[in-house]
Coordinates of C-alpha atoms in Angstrom, one line a residue:
M1 CA -21.8 -55.6 20.1
K2 CA -22.4 -51.8 21.0
N3 CA -18.3 -51.5 19.6
F4 CA -18.9 -52.7 16.6
Y5 CA -22.2 -50.3 15.7
L6 CA -19.7 -47.8 17.3
F7 CA -17.3 -48.6 14.3
V8 CA -19.7 -48.7 11.5
V9 CA -21.2 -45.9 12.2
A10 CA -17.8 -44.5 12.1
M11 CA -16.6 -45.5 9.6
V12 CA -19.4 -45.1 7.8
L13 CA -19.4 -40.7 9.1
C14 CA -15.7 -41.8 6.9
A15 CA -16.5 -42.7 4.0
M16 CA -19.6 -39.7 3.7
V17 CA -16.9 -37.1 4.6
S18 CA -14.2 -38.7 1.7
C19 CA -16.8 -39.4 -1.3
G20 CA -17.1 -35.4 -1.0
P21 CA -20.8 -33.2 -1.3
G22 CA -23.4 -35.4 -1.8
D23 CA -26.1 -34.8 -5.3
G24 CA -27.5 -30.9 -5.8
Q25 CA -26.4 -27.7 -5.8
Y26 CA -23.8 -26.3 -3.2
T27 CA -23.8 -21.7 -4.3
F28 CA -20.9 -20.4 -2.3
H29 CA -20.6 -16.4 -1.4
L30 CA -16.4 -15.0 -1.9
L31 CA -16.4 -11.9 0.0
A32 CA -13.4 -9.8 -0.7
T33 CA -11.2 -7.3 1.3
N34 CA -7.7 -5.6 -0.1
D35 CA -5.6 -2.6 1.2
V36 CA -7.3 -1.7 4.1
H37 CA -4.1 0.1 5.5
G38 CA -5.5 0.8 9.1
C39 CA -9.1 1.7 8.8
Y40 CA -10.1 -0.4 11.1
F41 CA -12.7 1.8 13.2
D42 CA -15.4 3.8 11.9
S43 CA -14.8 6.8 13.6
L44 CA -12.0 9.2 12.8
Y45 CA -10.1 10.8 15.7
T46 CA -10.7 14.0 15.4
G47 CA -14.0 16.3 14.1
G48 CA -16.4 13.2 15.2
G49 CA -16.7 11.9 11.4
T50 CA -17.1 8.1 10.2
R51 CA -15.9 6.4 7.4
S52 CA -16.1 2.7 5.7
S53 CA -14.1 0.5 7.7
L54 CA -13.8 -3.5 8.7
M55 CA -16.2 -2.5 10.4
S56 CA -19.0 -2.0 8.1
V57 CA -17.0 -4.8 6.2
S58 CA -18.2 -7.1 8.8
W59 CA -22.3 -6.0 8.9
Y60 CA -22.4 -7.1 4.4
A61 CA -20.2 -9.9 5.9
D62 CA -22.7 -11.4 8.6
S63 CA -25.6 -10.2 6.2
V64 CA -24.3 -12.6 3.5
R65 CA -24.1 -15.1 6.3
T66 CA -27.7 -14.6 7.7
A67 CA -29.2 -14.8 3.9
A68 CA -26.8 -17.7 2.8
G69 CA -26.4 -19.8 5.7
P70 CA -22.8 -19.0 7.7
D71 CA -20.9 -22.3 5.9
N72 CA -21.6 -21.1 2.1
V73 CA -19.4 -17.9 2.9
V74 CA -15.8 -17.4 2.8
L75 CA -14.1 -14.0 3.5
I76 CA -10.5 -13.4 2.5
D77 CA -8.1 -10.1 2.7
A78 CA -5.5 -9.8 -0.2
G79 CA -3.4 -7.7 1.5
D80 CA -1.9 -4.4 2.9
C81 CA -3.4 -4.5 6.2
L82 CA -1.0 -3.0 8.7
Q83 CA 0.6 0.3 7.1
G84 CA -1.7 3.4 6.5
D85 CA -4.3 4.8 10.0
N86 CA -2.9 5.4 13.8
A87 CA -4.3 2.1 14.5
A88 CA -2.0 0.2 12.7
Y89 CA 1.1 2.5 13.4
Y90 CA -0.1 2.3 17.5
F91 CA -0.5 -1.7 17.5
N92 CA 2.4 -2.1 15.5
Y93 CA 5.0 0.0 17.5
V94 CA 3.3 1.4 20.8
D95 CA 1.7 -1.7 22.5
T96 CA 2.9 -4.3 20.9
A97 CA 2.6 -6.4 24.8
A98 CA -0.9 -6.8 24.1
P99 CA -2.7 -9.2 21.0
H100 CA -2.4 -6.8 18.2
V101 CA -5.9 -5.3 16.9
Y102 CA -6.0 -7.0 13.8
G103 CA -5.5 -9.9 14.2
R104 CA -8.1 -9.8 16.6
M105 CA -10.6 -8.7 14.3
A106 CA -9.7 -10.4 11.6
G107 CA -11.0 -13.8 13.6
Y108 CA -13.9 -11.9 15.4
M109 CA -15.3 -11.3 11.6
K110 CA -14.3 -14.9 10.6
Y111 CA -11.8 -13.8 7.9
D112 CA -10.4 -17.6 5.8
A113 CA -7.5 -15.8 5.0
V114 CA -5.5 -12.7 4.8
V115 CA -3.0 -11.8 1.9
V116 CA 0.9 -10.6 2.9
G117 CA 1.2 -7.2 1.0
N118 CA 4.4 -5.5 0.1
H119 CA 3.2 -2.8 3.7
D120 CA 2.9 -5.8 5.5
I121 CA 6.3 -6.6 5.1
E122 CA 7.4 -2.9 5.6
T123 CA 6.4 -3.3 9.0
G124 CA 9.1 -5.3 9.7
H125 CA 9.9 -8.5 11.2
P126 CA 9.0 -7.7 14.8
V127 CA 5.3 -7.0 13.8
Y128 CA 4.4 -9.4 10.5
D129 CA 6.7 -12.0 12.9
R130 CA 4.6 -12.0 16.0
L131 CA 1.1 -11.6 13.6
D132 CA 1.3 -14.8 12.0
R133 CA 2.3 -16.1 15.9
E134 CA -1.2 -15.0 17.0
M135 CA -3.0 -14.9 13.9
K136 CA -5.9 -17.7 14.2
V137 CA -6.5 -16.8 10.4
P138 CA -3.5 -17.8 7.8
L139 CA -1.2 -15.4 6.7
L140 CA -0.7 -16.6 2.8
A141 CA 2.0 -15.4 0.7
A142 CA 3.5 -18.0 -1.4
N143 CA 6.8 -16.8 -3.7
A144 CA 7.6 -15.8 -0.5
I145 CA 10.3 -18.0 -0.4
S146 CA 12.7 -19.1 3.2
D147 CA 16.9 -18.2 2.6
D148 CA 16.9 -21.5 5.2
T149 CA 14.0 -23.8 4.4
G150 CA 13.5 -23.4 0.6
R151 CA 10.1 -22.6 1.3
P152 CA 7.8 -20.5 1.5
Y153 CA 8.2 -18.4 4.5
F154 CA 4.3 -17.9 5.1
Q155 CA 1.8 -20.3 4.6
D156 CA 1.1 -21.2 0.8
Y157 CA -2.0 -22.0 0.5
V158 CA -4.8 -24.0 2.7
I159 CA -8.2 -25.6 2.0
L160 CA -11.5 -25.5 3.5
R161 CA -14.3 -27.7 4.1
R162 CA -17.9 -26.8 3.3
H163 CA -21.1 -29.0 3.3
G164 CA -18.1 -31.6 1.9
V165 CA -17.2 -29.1 -1.7
K166 CA -13.1 -28.3 -1.6
I167 CA -12.3 -24.7 -1.6
A168 CA -8.7 -24.5 -1.9
I169 CA -7.1 -20.7 -1.6
L170 CA -3.3 -19.8 -2.7
G171 CA -2.8 -16.3 -1.6
Y172 CA 1.0 -14.6 -3.1
T173 CA 2.5 -11.0 -1.8
N174 CA 4.0 -8.7 -4.3
P175 CA 7.2 -9.9 -6.7
N176 CA 8.7 -7.0 -6.6
I177 CA 8.9 -5.9 -2.9
K178 CA 13.5 -5.8 -3.1
N179 CA 12.7 -2.6 -5.3
W180 CA 11.1 -0.7 -2.6
L181 CA 12.1 -2.0 1.6
S182 CA 15.0 -2.2 2.8
Y183 CA 16.5 -5.6 2.8
S184 CA 16.5 -5.7 7.1
L185 CA 12.5 -5.4 6.2
W186 CA 12.5 -9.0 4.9
S187 CA 15.8 -10.7 5.5
G188 CA 15.4 -14.1 4.9
M189 CA 13.9 -14.5 2.6
R190 CA 13.6 -13.5 -1.8
F191 CA 9.8 -13.0 -4.0
E192 CA 9.6 -14.6 -7.0
S193 CA 7.4 -13.3 -9.3
L194 CA 4.0 -14.5 -10.3
L195 CA 4.3 -16.1 -13.9
P196 CA 4.9 -19.1 -13.8
L197 CA 5.0 -19.8 -10.6
V198 CA 0.8 -20.2 -9.8
Q199 CA 0.1 -21.3 -12.3
N200 CA 2.5 -24.2 -11.2
D201 CA 1.3 -24.7 -7.6
V202 CA -1.6 -24.5 -8.9
D203 CA -1.7 -27.8 -11.4
R204 CA 0.7 -29.2 -8.3
V205 CA -2.9 -28.1 -5.3
I206 CA -5.5 -29.4 -8.2
A207 CA -3.0 -32.4 -8.0
R208 CA -2.3 -32.7 -4.6
E209 CA -5.2 -31.7 -2.8
K210 CA -8.3 -32.3 -5.7
P211 CA -10.7 -29.0 -4.8
H212 CA -14.0 -28.7 -6.0
L213 CA -13.4 -24.5 -6.4
V214 CA -10.0 -22.6 -7.1
I215 CA -9.2 -19.3 -5.5
V216 CA -5.9 -17.1 -6.1
A217 CA -5.1 -13.8 -3.9
V218 CA -2.8 -12.1 -5.3
H219 CA -1.2 -8.8 -3.7
A220 CA -0.6 -7.2 -7.3
G221 CA -2.5 -4.6 -9.5
T222 CA -4.9 -4.9 -12.4
G223 CA -1.5 -3.9 -14.8
S224 CA -2.1 -3.9 -18.8
G225 CA -1.8 -7.8 -18.9
D226 CA 0.9 -7.6 -21.2
G227 CA 3.3 -9.1 -19.2
S228 CA 5.2 -4.7 -18.7
Q229 CA 3.9 -4.9 -14.6
S230 CA 6.5 -7.5 -12.1
E231 CA 4.3 -5.4 -9.4
N232 CA 0.7 -5.0 -11.7
Q233 CA 0.5 -8.7 -12.8
G234 CA -3.4 -8.7 -11.9
L235 CA -4.7 -8.9 -16.1
D236 CA -1.8 -11.3 -16.5
L237 CA -2.6 -14.0 -14.6
F238 CA -6.4 -13.4 -15.6
K239 CA -5.8 -13.9 -19.1
S240 CA -3.5 -16.4 -18.7
L241 CA -4.5 -18.6 -15.5
E242 CA -5.9 -22.3 -15.6
G243 CA -8.3 -24.0 -12.9
V244 CA -8.6 -20.6 -11.4
D245 CA -11.9 -20.4 -10.5
F246 CA -11.5 -16.9 -8.4
L247 CA -9.2 -13.7 -9.3
V248 CA -8.4 -11.8 -6.1
C249 CA -6.3 -8.6 -6.9
A250 CA -4.7 -5.3 -5.1
H251 CA -2.1 -3.4 -4.6
D252 CA -3.3 -0.2 -7.2
H253 CA -5.9 0.6 -5.4
R254 CA -8.0 0.9 -8.6
P255 CA -12.0 -1.1 -8.4
Y256 CA -12.0 -3.2 -11.1
L257 CA -14.2 -6.4 -12.3
A258 CA -13.9 -8.7 -14.8
V259 CA -16.8 -11.9 -15.3
G260 CA -14.9 -14.5 -18.2
D261 CA -15.9 -17.7 -19.0
S262 CA -14.8 -19.9 -16.1
I263 CA -12.4 -17.9 -13.6
C264 CA -13.3 -13.7 -12.2
M265 CA -11.2 -11.4 -11.1
I266 CA -11.7 -9.3 -8.5
N267 CA -10.0 -5.9 -7.7
S268 CA -12.0 -3.6 -4.5
G269 CA -9.8 -1.1 -4.7
S270 CA -8.8 -0.3 -1.1
H271 CA -9.9 1.6 2.2
C272 CA -13.0 -1.0 2.8
R273 CA -14.8 0.9 0.3
N274 CA -16.5 -1.7 -1.6
I275 CA -16.4 -5.2 -1.1
G276 CA -15.7 -7.8 -4.1
H277 CA -18.7 -10.3 -4.1
G278 CA -18.9 -13.2 -6.3
T279 CA -20.8 -15.9 -6.7
V280 CA -20.3 -19.7 -7.5
T281 CA -23.2 -22.4 -7.5
L282 CA -22.0 -26.2 -8.0
E283 CA -24.2 -28.7 -9.4
F284 CA -22.9 -32.1 -8.4
K285 CA -23.6 -36.2 -9.4
G286 CA -22.4 -38.8 -8.2
G287 CA -20.0 -37.5 -6.7
K288 CA -18.7 -35.2 -9.6
C289 CA -18.6 -31.9 -10.8
I290 CA -21.2 -31.4 -13.7
S291 CA -21.2 -27.7 -13.8
K292 CA -20.2 -24.7 -11.9
S293 CA -21.4 -21.1 -12.9
L294 CA -19.7 -18.1 -12.0
D295 CA -20.3 -14.2 -10.7
A296 CA -19.0 -11.4 -9.0
A297 CA -19.6 -7.3 -8.2
L298 CA -18.2 -4.5 -6.4
I299 CA -20.9 -3.4 -3.7
P300 CA -19.4 -0.3 -1.8
V301 CA -19.6 0.1 1.2
R302 CA -22.2 1.4 3.7
K303 CA -20.2 3.7 6.4
E304 CA -22.8 4.0 8.5
R305 CA -24.4 0.7 8.5
V306 CA -21.7 -0.9 10.8
D307 CA -21.8 -4.0 13.3
A308 CA -22.9 -2.2 16.9
K309 CA -21.5 -5.4 19.0
M310 CA -17.7 -5.3 16.5
K311 CA -17.8 -1.6 17.4
E312 CA -18.5 -1.9 21.2
M313 CA -16.2 -5.0 21.6
F314 CA -13.2 -2.6 20.8
R315 CA -14.2 0.8 22.0
P316 CA -10.9 0.5 24.4
D317 CA -9.3 -0.8 21.4
Y318 CA -10.6 2.4 19.6
E319 CA -10.1 5.4 22.6
A320 CA -6.8 4.1 23.7
V321 CA -5.7 5.1 20.1
K322 CA -7.4 8.3 20.0
E323 CA -6.5 9.0 23.5
F324 CA -2.1 8.4 21.9
T325 CA -2.7 10.4 18.5
L326 CA -3.9 13.5 20.0
R327 CA -1.2 14.5 22.0
P328 CA -0.6 18.1 21.0
V329 CA 3.3 17.8 19.8
G330 CA 4.5 21.4 18.8
E331 CA 2.9 24.8 17.8
L332 CA 2.8 25.3 13.2
K333 CA 3.1 28.4 12.2
V334 CA 2.6 28.1 8.7
P335 CA -0.3 26.1 6.8
L336 CA 1.3 22.8 5.5
R337 CA -0.3 22.1 1.6
T338 CA 1.6 19.1 0.1
R339 CA -0.6 20.5 -3.7
D340 CA 2.0 23.4 -3.1
A341 CA 5.5 21.1 -4.1
Y342 CA 4.2 20.2 -7.2
A343 CA 3.9 24.4 -8.9
G344 CA 7.6 25.1 -7.1
M345 CA 9.4 24.7 -3.4
S346 CA 6.8 24.8 -0.3
D347 CA 6.7 24.4 3.1
Y348 CA 5.9 21.4 3.1
V349 CA 9.0 20.3 0.9
N350 CA 11.2 22.2 2.9
L351 CA 10.7 20.8 5.7
L352 CA 11.1 17.0 4.7
H353 CA 14.3 18.6 3.7
T354 CA 14.7 20.5 7.3
V355 CA 14.6 16.9 9.3
S356 CA 17.0 15.3 7.0
L357 CA 19.6 17.6 6.2
S358 CA 19.7 17.6 10.0
V359 CA 21.7 14.2 10.5
P360 CA 25.0 14.9 10.7
E361 CA 25.9 13.1 7.2
A362 CA 23.8 14.2 4.8
Q363 CA 24.9 17.0 2.6
L364 CA 21.9 17.0 0.3
S365 CA 18.5 15.5 0.4
L366 CA 15.8 14.0 -2.3
A367 CA 12.2 14.3 -0.9
A368 CA 9.1 13.7 -2.6
P369 CA 5.5 15.1 -1.7
L370 CA 3.7 11.8 -0.3
T371 CA 0.2 12.6 0.3
F372 CA -1.6 14.2 -2.7
N373 CA -3.1 16.6 -1.6
G374 CA -2.7 17.2 2.8
Y375 CA -3.6 19.9 5.0
V376 CA -2.8 20.6 7.6
R377 CA -3.6 24.4 9.0
P378 CA -1.6 26.3 11.9
G379 CA -2.4 25.9 15.6
T380 CA -1.7 23.0 17.9
L381 CA 0.1 20.1 15.9
L382 CA -1.5 16.8 17.2
Y383 CA 0.9 13.6 16.7
N384 CA -2.2 13.0 14.7
D385 CA -0.9 15.5 12.4
L386 CA 2.2 13.8 11.9
F387 CA 0.0 10.9 9.7
T388 CA -1.1 13.5 7.4
V389 CA 2.6 15.3 7.1
Y390 CA 4.2 11.4 6.7
P391 CA 1.9 9.1 5.9
F392 CA 4.6 5.9 5.8
E393 CA 6.7 4.7 7.8
N394 CA 9.2 6.1 5.3
Q395 CA 13.0 5.0 7.6
L396 CA 15.8 7.9 6.6
Y397 CA 18.6 6.9 4.5
V398 CA 22.7 8.5 3.6
V399 CA 23.4 6.7 0.4
S400 CA 27.1 8.0 -0.9
M401 CA 26.4 9.5 -5.2
T402 CA 28.8 11.1 -7.6
G403 CA 27.7 15.0 -8.1
K404 CA 26.6 13.5 -12.0
E405 CA 24.3 10.8 -10.4
V406 CA 22.4 12.9 -8.5
K407 CA 21.9 15.2 -11.2
D408 CA 21.1 12.1 -13.1
C409 CA 18.3 11.3 -10.4
L410 CA 16.3 15.2 -10.7
E411 CA 16.8 15.0 -14.6
Y412 CA 14.4 11.8 -14.3
S413 CA 12.2 13.1 -11.0
Y414 CA 12.3 16.2 -13.2
A415 CA 11.0 14.4 -16.8
G416 CA 8.0 12.8 -14.5
W417 CA 6.2 16.0 -13.3
V418 CA 6.8 18.1 -16.5
N419 CA 6.2 18.6 -20.0
T420 CA 8.9 21.0 -22.3
V421 CA 6.7 24.2 -22.8
S422 CA 7.5 26.8 -25.1
G423 CA 5.6 30.5 -25.6
G424 CA 2.7 29.1 -22.8
G425 CA -0.1 28.8 -26.0
D426 CA -3.4 27.4 -25.0
G427 CA -2.7 23.9 -25.6
E428 CA 0.1 23.4 -23.9
H429 CA 0.9 22.3 -19.5
I430 CA 3.7 22.2 -17.6
L431 CA 2.5 19.7 -15.5
R432 CA 2.5 16.5 -17.3
I433 CA -0.8 16.0 -16.3
E434 CA -4.4 14.7 -18.2
N435 CA -8.1 14.8 -18.5
E436 CA -8.7 10.9 -18.4
P437 CA -11.7 9.0 -16.0
D438 CA -9.7 8.2 -12.4
P439 CA -9.6 4.7 -12.1
R440 CA -10.4 5.0 -8.4
T441 CA -13.2 6.4 -8.9
G442 CA -14.8 6.4 -12.2
Q443 CA -14.7 10.5 -12.4
K444 CA -13.9 12.6 -15.2
R445 CA -10.9 14.6 -13.6
W446 CA -7.3 16.7 -14.6
S447 CA -4.6 14.3 -12.6
F448 CA -0.8 13.2 -12.1
V449 CA 0.3 10.9 -15.6
G450 CA 2.3 9.9 -12.9
R451 CA 2.3 9.3 -9.2
S452 CA 3.1 12.1 -7.3
Y453 CA 5.4 10.9 -4.7
N454 CA 7.7 10.1 -7.0
F455 CA 8.1 14.0 -7.2
D456 CA 12.2 14.5 -5.4
S457 CA 13.4 17.4 -5.3
A458 CA 16.8 18.4 -3.8
G459 CA 17.6 20.2 -0.3
G460 CA 21.0 21.3 0.4
L461 CA 21.2 22.9 -4.3
V462 CA 20.7 26.1 -5.5
Y463 CA 19.5 25.0 -9.2
D464 CA 16.6 26.1 -12.5
V465 CA 14.8 23.5 -14.5
D466 CA 14.3 25.3 -17.1
V467 CA 11.0 24.0 -18.9
T468 CA 12.1 25.2 -22.6
E469 CA 14.5 22.4 -22.5
P470 CA 13.5 18.9 -23.2
A471 CA 14.0 16.2 -21.3
G472 CA 17.0 15.2 -19.6
S473 CA 18.7 19.4 -19.6
R474 CA 16.7 21.1 -17.7
V475 CA 17.9 20.9 -14.4
K476 CA 21.1 23.9 -13.8
I477 CA 22.7 23.5 -11.2
K478 CA 24.4 26.8 -9.8
S479 CA 25.5 25.6 -6.4
L480 CA 25.8 23.6 -2.9
A481 CA 23.1 26.0 -0.8
D482 CA 26.3 27.4 1.1
G483 CA 27.9 28.7 -1.8
A484 CA 30.4 26.3 -2.3
A485 CA 30.9 25.0 -5.9
F486 CA 29.0 22.0 -7.0
S487 CA 30.7 19.1 -9.1
E488 CA 29.3 16.1 -11.0
D489 CA 32.6 14.1 -10.4
A490 CA 31.8 15.0 -6.2
V491 CA 30.9 12.9 -4.2
Y492 CA 28.4 13.6 -1.6
N493 CA 25.6 12.1 0.6
V494 CA 22.7 12.3 0.4
A495 CA 19.7 11.5 2.7
M496 CA 16.5 9.3 1.5
T497 CA 13.6 7.1 2.4
S498 CA 14.3 3.7 2.7
Y499 CA 11.5 3.5 -0.2
R500 CA 13.5 5.8 -2.5
A501 CA 16.7 4.3 -1.7
S502 CA 15.4 0.5 -2.1
G503 CA 14.7 1.3 -5.7
G504 CA 11.4 3.1 -5.7
G505 CA 10.0 5.4 -8.8
G506 CA 13.2 4.7 -9.7
I507 CA 14.6 7.6 -9.8
L508 CA 18.0 5.8 -9.0
R509 CA 17.8 2.8 -11.1
D510 CA 16.7 4.0 -14.1
G511 CA 17.5 7.7 -13.3
A512 CA 21.3 7.0 -12.8
G513 CA 21.7 4.3 -13.1
I514 CA 22.5 2.8 -9.8
D515 CA 22.4 -0.9 -8.7
T516 CA 19.9 -0.7 -6.4
D517 CA 20.1 -4.2 -5.6
S518 CA 23.8 -3.1 -4.1
I519 CA 22.9 -0.1 -2.3
D520 CA 24.2 -1.9 0.7
T521 CA 28.1 -0.4 -0.1
R522 CA 26.4 3.2 -0.6
I523 CA 25.4 3.6 2.6
V524 CA 26.2 5.6 4.5
A525 CA 24.0 6.0 7.9
R526 CA 20.9 4.5 8.6
Y527 CA 17.9 6.7 10.7
P528 CA 14.5 5.6 12.5
E529 CA 11.3 6.1 10.8
I530 CA 11.0 9.1 9.7
R531 CA 7.3 10.1 11.3
D532 CA 10.2 9.5 14.2
L533 CA 12.7 12.1 12.7
L534 CA 10.0 14.5 12.5
Y535 CA 8.7 13.9 16.2
A536 CA 11.7 15.3 17.2
Y537 CA 12.7 17.3 14.8
L538 CA 9.0 19.1 17.4
Q539 CA 10.3 18.1 20.1
E540 CA 14.2 20.0 20.4
H541 CA 12.5 23.2 18.4
S542 CA 9.3 23.4 19.5
A543 CA 7.5 25.3 16.3
I544 CA 7.7 25.2 12.7
D545 CA 7.8 28.0 10.8
S546 CA 8.5 29.0 6.9
G547 CA 11.9 30.7 9.1
L548 CA 13.5 27.9 10.6
I549 CA 12.5 25.5 7.9
G550 CA 13.3 27.6 4.8
N551 CA 16.8 28.1 5.7
P552 CA 18.2 28.9 2.6
E553 CA 22.4 28.1 3.4
L554 CA 20.3 24.5 4.4
I555 CA 18.2 23.5 2.2
G556 CA 19.5 25.8 -0.6
E557 CA 16.9 27.0 -3.9
W558 CA 15.3 26.3 -6.9
H559 CA 12.5 27.4 -9.2
F560 CA 11.3 26.6 -12.8
V561 CA 12.5 28.8 -15.3
P562 CA 11.7 31.1 -17.2
G563 CA 9.8 32.6 -15.1
T564 CA 7.3 34.2 -17.2
I565 CA 6.4 31.0 -19.1
A566 CA 6.6 28.7 -16.5
D567 CA 4.3 31.5 -13.5
R568 CA 1.4 31.7 -15.5
L569 CA 1.4 28.4 -17.3
M570 CA 1.3 26.3 -13.5
S571 CA -1.1 28.9 -12.3
R572 CA -2.9 27.4 -15.2
D573 CA -2.5 23.8 -14.4
M574 CA -3.1 24.3 -11.1
A575 CA -5.9 25.8 -11.3
L576 CA -7.1 22.7 -13.7
M577 CA -5.8 20.5 -10.6
F578 CA -7.2 22.1 -7.9
P579 CA -10.2 23.5 -8.8
S580 CA -12.2 26.8 -6.8
G581 CA -8.5 25.8 -4.5
K582 CA -9.7 22.3 -3.2

């Protein structure tokens, strides 16, 4: 008889689970982060300052869980967690024996799902495959398709069950990865466009799982909503998706919120500065959802409010990163300001050219400023400073190109960098700038129309950029750096980042007509990450000074001409971009 009663109880419990939620209202809170870029710790490594971090996100998430109940909170991240900070670098490549600190933090914070971002893929198979094995939290990327199986390389979706309510979370990475990253970093998979894949997947999951709430998280930017940007398909999805309640976007670091009648779109920006907070109330009757109301907001993060328990738990990890990155690595005898690169030759880009041209295969180099307004003061260089000088994990490639292709790349670069000017009147701007609200902050300011990390100049050449000529006819190459003749018909070995060689910025593809999908046929040599080459350069030379990195016989020289017009306009535009020199 006892066994019979146990059987009856078990059957009743199963029936309760299968029939779903009871009659009444249920309110859930969706908390979303994206583009954390290694902001794990609230404390900076130098200067004693603090910043927004996962520790403040954890404080906010816990406060919502306390107020609403832990089962009523869903916490997700839309990607780019593993790159951008000393801590990410340290646990990606230095301390690889211990479980990765991000995975441990995500578990502590009770994330329900984490999407794979393009910068997560950039860390390479050993890093993200290891994290996928270690993390208890699922890594999602339904459009990263395995070549071997034809199925998603990562998990495609996850189902949560809260109070009998079924919540589906589908995750997708950026479909444009192949145009930025070397195949070696994503070997064995391909990336499909989000349109129409997401809708097809949503329909399949709804038919199979019958969820009451559907969340789609994509590592793609907001975009314009006209279907023209493969890497930024947020608004395209927002306008077209059916059966989806929340769409979480990422990638472009631009906070954005859109609330429709049946769907909300959230992009919290980047670096834990905001938290996306969606709320949904569902009403059930007779086992069916009879009404659903949605709302969403962007919540500014208060960096001073941190999860004290989390901070103490991960303090040994912070101290290990701090000790590693405060190691002296050499002497800097000249200030490095990345903004100087916009006005012409600069010590900062000269350093990048010098390091790139130090590899034996390279004859020329292409390099751009990688931090909008970074500054490293003269004095003892710490390893920490190398993250300002070179913030990304790009490898150095040496690519075979004709002289004409090199010139075409430069023309394309300067077309996005400067305008054609005449006499230099009050209404003329030599830099391609606009006085518009910054989409990341909402504050009106002068800023570049394009991305400054695509403003490539050449090392190893002597040339002028005539700003009175139309785009496509500005670059006048005089010779190679050593005085030898330059020929558009000759073939040169050109050092550049793996990002550029893989198609980043469109400079090779759109500028020179090079098929970057087949770039392997042109690659002469591959080298480790450029930051590592910079570190090796410091170990060899012990110091960086203008004479060492500004040798015209190695890097050549270039100028905006005519100087009587260019210099005056440049001074005026730089003052607009950086008022009071800030």
